[in-house]
């Protein structure tokens, strides 16, 4: 190993930086040192870095933050290998949405997450075993004895740098309608007791959506918010329901959680027409049956751009916004000096691209973000189809 005497470890040279948090959309060079962003300037000397990568003509963004994925790989039958699914999509922070409960959280924390370069955070499932039986039972709250508010809250409090709240799945297959209000009340109690937040699956709810939203306040996350199932955000006339508008007004975060049947293009289009864009774009990435549509985050940013979001807004919804939702905006979601050295570089492919949903609605777009390189903690972690070993480029 040679001693690095250079001022910077890594330099990305000549790219077009899109960093909504700093209001930058312009040509910039970016330098990394000791795992952090060290400088962002119109010109930096490539000789000042141990490694310089020419990214002329490419789009450089802060590393994406995927607010809803499943990364307890090997434990639930549906969780993905985080590095393969995230780094290949420009995602440097993945948030596991309730794969583990208090009973099996420690193995995720101690054995699975540390085996990855992707920064992995989580929401704790309100049920003791998380999603381990999801594939068998189609849900996880068939028996409310699996809920223990004290133990869930204690797990979150003891792991507050990694666990950001409580996940509860309000889905007809997951919880009976007569148990749903109790499950919501107990999840709310665990979030309050741990001074964290709720993330609620709001697709295919066993009780009316307004009743679910009643339990949610500022900073809580409604994931799968743009689904087209019964009890979605639109009323029978296609207008946003007043309870949904009221929820947003009091600060409930409207998150995409795209996979499977959980995001309907027609609902998104109607919501956008009414001025109701998603706060955060997330994947709900998992291993599903072959016919299930599951996109990585670079494709979802491209898809929402095709649906009408500006590229800046689509990138903000996958960088600075999820960072803010987690209260981590001082270290994630921007390329300002001192922030985590996480960045993504994309080729902006032009052509005709078609994205699908599972309701049979397509979106045509002209631009696709194609991941070229992903930087994690100041070194190249993925480049053109390959995971790279620590320090390699
Ligand atoms: Zn999920």
Short mmCIF file of C-alpha atoms and ligand atoms in Angstrom, two decimals:
data_model
loop_
_atom_site.label_atom_id
_atom_site.label_comp_id
_atom_site.label_asym_id
_atom_site.label_seq_id
_atom_site.Cartn_x
_atom_site.Cartn_y
_atom_site.Cartn_z
CA UNK A 1 0.00 0.00 0.00
CA UNK A 2 1.43 3.39 -1.00
CA UNK A 3 1.11 6.35 1.27
CA UNK A 4 -1.33 8.92 -0.07
CA UNK A 5 0.35 12.31 0.20
CA UNK A 6 -2.06 14.06 -2.15
CA UNK A 7 -4.38 16.78 -0.95
CA UNK A 8 -7.43 14.79 -2.04
CA UNK A 9 -8.23 11.09 -2.30
CA UNK A 10 -10.59 11.34 -5.25
CA UNK A 11 -11.57 13.98 -7.76
CA UNK A 12 -14.56 13.91 -10.11
CA UNK A 13 -13.65 16.26 -12.93
CA UNK A 14 -15.75 18.06 -15.50
CA UNK A 15 -19.23 16.84 -14.62
CA UNK A 16 -22.46 18.79 -14.42
CA UNK A 17 -23.37 18.89 -10.75
CA UNK A 18 -27.03 18.89 -9.81
CA UNK A 19 -27.25 19.49 -6.07
CA UNK A 20 -30.68 20.93 -5.20
CA UNK A 21 -29.70 21.46 -1.54
CA UNK A 22 -27.03 23.97 -2.62
CA UNK A 23 -28.98 25.30 -5.59
CA UNK A 24 -26.18 24.19 -7.93
CA UNK A 25 -26.84 22.95 -11.47
CA UNK A 26 -23.60 23.74 -13.26
CA UNK A 27 -20.19 22.43 -14.18
CA UNK A 28 -18.16 21.69 -11.05
CA UNK A 29 -15.20 19.60 -9.97
CA UNK A 30 -15.66 17.73 -6.68
CA UNK A 31 -12.90 16.48 -4.40
CA UNK A 32 -13.16 13.95 -1.58
CA UNK A 33 -10.86 13.43 1.38
CA UNK A 34 -11.11 11.10 4.38
CA UNK A 35 -14.58 9.95 3.43
CA UNK A 36 -16.07 13.43 3.10
CA UNK A 37 -16.64 16.01 0.40
CA UNK A 38 -13.58 18.28 0.63
CA UNK A 39 -14.16 20.83 -2.12
CA UNK A 40 -16.57 21.73 -4.89
CA UNK A 41 -15.22 24.33 -7.31
CA UNK A 42 -15.43 25.31 -10.98
CA UNK A 43 -11.86 24.00 -11.42
CA UNK A 44 -9.69 21.77 -9.24
CA UNK A 45 -6.25 20.49 -10.24
CA UNK A 46 -6.42 16.76 -11.09
CA UNK A 47 -2.82 16.42 -9.88
CA UNK A 48 -4.05 17.28 -6.37
CA UNK A 49 -5.89 13.96 -6.07
CA UNK A 50 -4.63 10.40 -5.73
CA UNK A 51 -7.31 9.40 -8.22
CA UNK A 52 -9.01 11.68 -10.73
CA UNK A 53 -11.93 10.50 -12.83
CA UNK A 54 -13.01 12.42 -15.90
CA UNK A 55 -16.80 12.69 -15.83
CA UNK A 56 -17.13 15.36 -18.51
CA UNK A 57 -20.64 15.50 -19.93
CA UNK A 58 -22.11 13.39 -17.14
CA UNK A 59 -24.56 14.31 -14.38
CA UNK A 60 -23.19 14.32 -10.83
CA UNK A 61 -25.60 14.27 -7.91
CA UNK A 62 -25.36 13.64 -4.18
CA UNK A 63 -25.61 9.92 -3.45
CA UNK A 64 -29.26 8.93 -3.57
CA UNK A 65 -31.11 8.11 -0.34
CA UNK A 66 -33.71 5.38 -0.80
CA UNK A 67 -36.21 5.88 2.01
CA UNK A 68 -37.96 2.53 1.52
CA UNK A 69 -36.20 -0.70 0.57
CA UNK A 70 -35.67 -4.19 2.01
CA UNK A 71 -32.08 -4.98 2.86
CA UNK A 72 -32.16 -7.74 5.50
CA UNK A 73 -30.59 -9.99 2.89
CA UNK A 74 -30.95 -13.69 3.54
CA UNK A 75 -33.44 -13.27 6.39
CA UNK A 76 -36.87 -12.68 4.89
CA UNK A 77 -36.86 -14.32 1.48
CA UNK A 78 -37.50 -10.98 -0.19
CA UNK A 79 -34.70 -8.66 0.89
CA UNK A 80 -32.14 -7.70 -1.74
CA UNK A 81 -28.34 -7.58 -1.56
CA UNK A 82 -27.97 -3.89 -0.74
CA UNK A 83 -24.72 -3.20 -2.58
CA UNK A 84 -25.91 -4.78 -5.79
CA UNK A 85 -29.33 -3.10 -5.69
CA UNK A 86 -28.23 0.30 -4.36
CA UNK A 87 -24.75 1.14 -5.56
CA UNK A 88 -25.67 0.16 -9.11
CA UNK A 89 -28.44 2.78 -8.96
CA UNK A 90 -26.46 5.64 -7.45
CA UNK A 91 -27.98 4.91 -4.02
CA UNK A 92 -25.48 5.31 -1.19
CA UNK A 93 -27.97 5.22 1.68
CA UNK A 94 -30.69 2.58 1.86
CA UNK A 95 -33.36 2.61 4.52
CA UNK A 96 -34.79 -0.78 5.37
CA UNK A 97 -38.53 -0.40 5.89
CA UNK A 98 -39.36 -2.84 8.62
CA UNK A 99 -37.74 -6.10 7.55
CA UNK A 100 -36.79 -6.66 11.19
CA UNK A 101 -38.70 -6.36 14.45
CA UNK A 102 -37.24 -6.14 17.94
CA UNK A 103 -36.75 -9.93 18.05
CA UNK A 104 -34.44 -10.19 15.04
CA UNK A 105 -33.05 -6.67 14.70
CA UNK A 106 -29.64 -7.43 16.19
CA UNK A 107 -28.62 -9.92 13.50
CA UNK A 108 -29.47 -7.33 10.86
CA UNK A 109 -27.42 -4.72 12.70
CA UNK A 110 -24.46 -6.94 13.55
CA UNK A 111 -24.14 -9.36 10.63
CA UNK A 112 -26.05 -8.24 7.55
CA UNK A 113 -25.67 -4.46 7.43
CA UNK A 114 -21.90 -4.47 8.21
CA UNK A 115 -21.34 -6.81 5.24
CA UNK A 116 -22.22 -3.96 2.87
CA UNK A 117 -20.62 -0.72 1.75
CA UNK A 118 -23.98 0.97 1.26
CA UNK A 119 -24.95 3.00 4.35
CA UNK A 120 -27.90 1.07 5.75
CA UNK A 121 -30.47 2.48 8.14
CA UNK A 122 -33.84 1.16 9.17
CA UNK A 123 -37.34 1.45 10.47
CA UNK A 124 -38.27 -1.21 13.02
CA UNK A 125 -41.33 -3.31 12.28
CA UNK A 126 -43.91 -3.03 15.05
CA UNK A 127 -44.29 -6.85 14.93
CA UNK A 128 -41.60 -8.81 16.78
CA UNK A 129 -40.28 -10.75 13.79
CA UNK A 130 -40.53 -8.12 11.08
CA UNK A 131 -41.18 -9.57 7.63
CA UNK A 132 -39.78 -13.07 8.18
CA UNK A 133 -43.16 -14.73 7.58
CA UNK A 134 -44.43 -12.26 5.02
CA UNK A 135 -43.89 -14.64 2.12
CA UNK A 136 -45.79 -17.42 3.90
CA UNK A 137 -48.63 -15.48 5.52
CA UNK A 138 -48.85 -12.47 3.23
CA UNK A 139 -48.45 -10.25 6.23
CA UNK A 140 -47.14 -9.87 9.69
CA UNK A 141 -49.78 -8.67 12.14
CA UNK A 142 -52.22 -11.58 12.08
CA UNK A 143 -51.65 -11.95 15.77
CA UNK A 144 -51.27 -8.73 17.74
CA UNK A 145 -49.43 -10.64 20.48
CA UNK A 146 -46.35 -10.05 18.29
CA UNK A 147 -46.51 -6.37 19.26
CA UNK A 148 -44.63 -5.26 22.34
CA UNK A 149 -44.51 -1.47 22.52
CA UNK A 150 -41.88 -1.32 25.26
CA UNK A 151 -39.45 -3.67 23.57
CA UNK A 152 -39.88 -2.02 20.17
CA UNK A 153 -39.37 1.45 21.67
CA UNK A 154 -36.32 0.30 23.66
CA UNK A 155 -34.72 -1.18 20.54
CA UNK A 156 -35.17 2.10 18.69
CA UNK A 157 -33.86 4.19 21.60
CA UNK A 158 -30.76 1.99 21.97
CA UNK A 159 -30.00 2.14 18.25
CA UNK A 160 -30.97 5.69 17.47
CA UNK A 161 -28.12 6.27 15.02
CA UNK A 162 -29.45 3.45 12.84
CA UNK A 163 -33.18 3.16 13.51
CA UNK A 164 -35.36 6.11 12.62
CA UNK A 165 -38.84 4.98 13.48
CA UNK A 166 -41.58 2.36 13.52
CA UNK A 167 -42.94 0.61 10.44
CA UNK A 168 -46.50 -0.64 10.36
CA UNK A 169 -48.16 -2.21 7.34
CA UNK A 170 -51.79 -1.27 6.91
CA UNK A 171 -52.60 -3.84 4.25
CA UNK A 172 -55.61 -6.16 4.16
CA UNK A 173 -53.33 -9.20 3.99
CA UNK A 174 -51.22 -8.03 6.91
CA UNK A 175 -53.80 -7.08 9.52
CA UNK A 176 -57.51 -7.75 9.99
CA UNK A 177 -59.75 -4.71 9.81
CA UNK A 178 -60.94 -5.26 13.37
CA UNK A 179 -57.30 -5.19 14.56
CA UNK A 180 -56.08 -2.36 12.34
CA UNK A 181 -56.94 0.56 14.69
CA UNK A 182 -55.24 -1.22 17.60
CA UNK A 183 -52.14 -1.91 15.50
CA UNK A 184 -52.01 1.77 14.51
CA UNK A 185 -52.46 2.88 18.11
CA UNK A 186 -49.66 0.59 19.34
CA UNK A 187 -47.30 1.62 16.52
CA UNK A 188 -48.04 5.26 17.38
CA UNK A 189 -47.26 4.56 21.03
CA UNK A 190 -43.91 2.91 20.15
CA UNK A 191 -42.95 5.86 17.92
CA UNK A 192 -43.88 8.37 20.62
CA UNK A 193 -42.17 6.40 23.37
CA UNK A 194 -38.94 6.25 21.34
CA UNK A 195 -39.30 9.87 20.17
CA UNK A 196 -39.06 8.68 16.58
CA UNK A 197 -41.56 8.60 13.73
CA UNK A 198 -44.03 6.32 12.00
CA UNK A 199 -43.75 4.90 8.52
CA UNK A 200 -47.11 3.54 7.45
CA UNK A 201 -47.82 1.34 4.45
CA UNK A 202 -51.00 2.98 3.14
CA UNK A 203 -51.78 0.75 0.14
CA UNK A 204 -54.73 -1.66 0.27
CA UNK A 205 -55.67 -0.51 3.76
CA UNK A 206 -58.13 -2.69 5.73
CA UNK A 207 -59.77 0.45 7.16
CA UNK A 208 -60.53 3.76 5.41
CA UNK A 209 -57.43 5.82 4.60
CA UNK A 210 -58.64 8.88 6.58
CA UNK A 211 -58.83 6.68 9.66
CA UNK A 212 -55.19 5.62 9.15
CA UNK A 213 -54.07 9.21 8.57
CA UNK A 214 -55.67 10.27 11.86
CA UNK A 215 -52.82 8.51 13.65
CA UNK A 216 -50.16 10.37 11.67
CA UNK A 217 -48.57 13.73 12.33
CA UNK A 218 -45.64 15.93 11.35
CA UNK A 219 -42.66 13.93 10.09
CA UNK A 220 -44.50 10.61 9.83
CA UNK A 221 -44.25 8.92 6.45
CA UNK A 222 -47.13 7.61 4.32
CA UNK A 223 -45.37 5.17 2.02
CA UNK A 224 -47.02 3.84 -1.19
CA UNK A 225 -48.95 7.14 -1.11
CA UNK A 226 -49.64 7.10 -4.87
CA UNK A 227 -51.17 3.64 -5.10
CA UNK A 228 -54.33 3.03 -7.10
CA UNK A 229 -55.99 0.53 -4.80
CA UNK A 230 -59.26 1.17 -3.01
CA UNK A 231 -58.88 3.89 -0.38
CA UNK A 232 -56.24 5.82 -2.30
CA UNK A 233 -55.51 9.54 -2.05
CA UNK A 234 -58.17 10.45 -4.63
CA UNK A 235 -61.91 10.50 -4.12
CA UNK A 236 -64.42 9.00 -6.57
CA UNK A 237 -64.20 12.14 -8.70
CA UNK A 238 -60.43 12.00 -8.93
CA UNK A 239 -59.92 14.90 -6.52
CA UNK A 240 -57.43 14.75 -3.68
CA UNK A 241 -59.27 13.82 -0.52
CA UNK A 242 -59.49 16.62 2.07
CA UNK A 243 -58.00 14.31 4.74
CA UNK A 244 -54.96 13.75 2.50
CA UNK A 245 -54.49 17.49 1.95
CA UNK A 246 -54.87 18.06 5.68
CA UNK A 247 -52.26 15.35 6.40
CA UNK A 248 -49.75 17.00 4.08
CA UNK A 249 -50.52 20.37 5.63
CA UNK A 250 -49.63 19.11 9.09
CA UNK A 251 -46.36 17.66 7.77
CA UNK A 252 -47.07 14.01 6.90
CA UNK A 253 -44.51 12.95 4.27
CA UNK A 254 -45.93 11.50 1.05
CA UNK A 255 -43.49 8.83 -0.11
CA UNK A 256 -43.63 6.81 -3.33
CA UNK A 257 -42.55 3.26 -2.31
CA UNK A 258 -43.00 2.27 -5.93
CA UNK A 259 -42.72 -1.51 -6.24
CA UNK A 260 -45.51 -3.84 -7.30
CA UNK A 261 -49.03 -2.47 -7.22
CA UNK A 262 -48.10 0.41 -4.97
CA UNK A 263 -47.76 3.24 -7.50
CA UNK A 264 -50.32 3.96 -10.20
CA UNK A 265 -49.30 6.27 -13.02
CA UNK A 266 -52.83 7.68 -13.31
CA UNK A 267 -52.90 8.57 -9.60
CA UNK A 268 -49.51 10.28 -9.91
CA UNK A 269 -50.65 12.23 -12.99
CA UNK A 270 -53.87 13.34 -11.32
CA UNK A 271 -52.05 14.32 -8.12
CA UNK A 272 -49.42 16.29 -10.05
CA UNK A 273 -52.15 18.14 -11.94
CA UNK A 274 -53.55 19.16 -8.55
CA UNK A 275 -50.13 20.37 -7.41
CA UNK A 276 -49.47 17.37 -5.17
CA UNK A 277 -46.01 15.96 -5.94
CA UNK A 278 -44.35 13.25 -3.84
CA UNK A 279 -42.09 14.46 -1.05
CA UNK A 280 -39.75 11.53 -1.53
CA UNK A 281 -39.19 9.01 -4.33
CA UNK A 282 -38.35 5.56 -2.96
CA UNK A 283 -38.26 2.08 -4.47
CA UNK A 284 -39.59 -0.47 -1.94
CA UNK A 285 -36.96 -2.60 -3.66
CA UNK A 286 -37.23 -6.30 -2.84
CA UNK A 287 -37.09 -9.67 -4.51
CA UNK A 288 -40.56 -10.32 -5.92
CA UNK A 289 -42.19 -12.80 -8.25
CA UNK A 290 -40.97 -12.48 -11.87
CA UNK A 291 -44.06 -10.57 -13.04
CA UNK A 292 -43.80 -7.89 -10.35
CA UNK A 293 -42.51 -4.51 -11.53
CA UNK A 294 -39.69 -3.33 -9.32
CA UNK A 295 -37.49 -0.44 -10.40
CA UNK A 296 -34.21 0.79 -9.03
CA UNK A 297 -34.01 4.40 -7.93
CA UNK A 298 -32.17 5.78 -10.99
CA UNK A 299 -35.09 4.52 -13.09
CA UNK A 300 -37.69 5.98 -10.74
CA UNK A 301 -36.06 9.40 -10.82
CA UNK A 302 -36.12 9.09 -14.62
CA UNK A 303 -39.76 7.97 -14.53
CA UNK A 304 -40.93 10.82 -12.32
CA UNK A 305 -39.03 13.24 -14.54
CA UNK A 306 -40.96 11.77 -17.47
CA UNK A 307 -44.18 12.24 -15.47
CA UNK A 308 -43.50 15.96 -15.24
CA UNK A 309 -41.19 16.64 -12.29
CA UNK A 310 -38.20 18.77 -13.25
CA UNK A 311 -34.93 16.85 -13.03
CA UNK A 312 -34.02 19.11 -10.11
CA UNK A 313 -37.22 18.25 -8.21
CA UNK A 314 -36.88 14.53 -8.98
CA UNK A 315 -33.28 14.53 -7.72
CA UNK A 316 -34.26 16.58 -4.65
CA UNK A 317 -36.92 13.95 -3.84
CA UNK A 318 -34.23 11.27 -3.78
CA UNK A 319 -31.44 13.21 -2.06
CA UNK A 320 -32.02 16.21 0.20
CA UNK A 321 -35.70 15.50 0.94
CA UNK A 322 -35.24 11.97 2.34
CA UNK A 323 -32.17 13.26 4.22
CA UNK A 324 -34.39 15.92 5.82
CA UNK A 325 -37.10 13.37 6.62
CA UNK A 326 -34.50 11.40 8.61
CA UNK A 327 -33.09 14.56 10.21
CA UNK A 328 -29.74 13.82 8.52
CA UNK A 329 -29.57 16.85 6.23
CA UNK A 330 -26.34 18.01 7.88
CA UNK A 331 -24.45 14.98 6.61
CA UNK A 332 -26.44 13.45 3.73
CA UNK A 333 -28.17 14.55 0.56
CA UNK A 334 -25.81 17.29 -0.61
CA UNK A 335 -22.28 17.71 -1.96
CA UNK A 336 -21.35 20.69 0.18
CA UNK A 337 -17.86 20.47 1.74
CA UNK A 338 -17.96 18.51 4.98
CA UNK A 339 -20.88 16.32 3.94
CA UNK A 340 -20.52 12.54 3.62
CA UNK A 341 -18.48 11.66 0.55
CA UNK A 342 -21.39 10.02 -1.24
CA UNK A 343 -22.05 10.87 -4.87
CA UNK A 344 -23.57 9.40 -8.00
CA UNK A 345 -22.55 9.95 -11.61
CA UNK A 346 -25.01 9.27 -14.39
CA UNK A 347 -24.97 9.24 -18.16
CA UNK A 348 -28.08 11.07 -19.30
CA UNK A 349 -29.22 8.74 -22.07
CA UNK A 350 -31.55 10.24 -24.63
CA UNK A 351 -34.07 8.21 -26.58
CA UNK A 352 -37.50 6.74 -25.99
CA UNK A 353 -37.89 5.00 -22.68
CA UNK A 354 -41.06 3.37 -21.39
CA UNK A 355 -41.73 2.75 -17.72
CA UNK A 356 -44.62 0.61 -16.57
CA UNK A 357 -46.80 0.21 -13.53
CA UNK A 358 -48.85 -2.83 -12.54
CA UNK A 359 -52.17 -1.19 -13.37
CA UNK A 360 -51.26 -1.33 -17.06
CA UNK A 361 -50.34 2.36 -17.44
CA UNK A 362 -47.13 3.34 -19.17
CA UNK A 363 -45.07 6.50 -19.15
CA UNK A 364 -42.95 7.53 -22.11
CA UNK A 365 -39.82 9.50 -21.38
CA UNK A 366 -36.96 10.93 -23.37
CA UNK A 367 -34.22 10.82 -20.74
CA UNK A 368 -32.90 8.04 -18.55
CA UNK A 369 -30.31 8.30 -15.82
CA UNK A 370 -27.89 5.46 -16.43
CA UNK A 371 -25.52 4.92 -13.51
CA UNK A 372 -21.88 5.35 -14.51
CA UNK A 373 -20.20 5.49 -11.14
CA UNK A 374 -21.10 5.61 -7.45
CA UNK A 375 -18.91 7.12 -4.77
CA UNK A 376 -19.41 5.97 -1.19
CA UNK A 377 -17.48 7.52 1.70
CA UNK A 378 -15.07 9.20 -0.68
CA UNK A 379 -14.07 6.24 -2.82
CA UNK A 380 -15.48 4.58 -5.90
CA UNK A 381 -17.78 1.76 -4.81
CA UNK A 382 -19.38 0.90 -8.15
CA UNK A 383 -18.35 1.65 -11.68
CA UNK A 384 -19.91 0.66 -15.00
CA UNK A 385 -21.50 -2.57 -13.94
CA UNK A 386 -19.10 -3.65 -11.24
CA UNK A 387 -18.86 -3.38 -7.50
CA UNK A 388 -15.34 -2.27 -6.70
CA UNK A 389 -13.28 -3.20 -3.72
CA UNK A 390 -12.44 -0.62 -1.11
CA UNK A 391 -10.22 2.06 -2.58
CA UNK A 392 -10.20 0.71 -6.11
CA UNK A 393 -11.19 2.77 -9.10
ZN1 LIG B 1 -41.73 -2.38 1.59
#
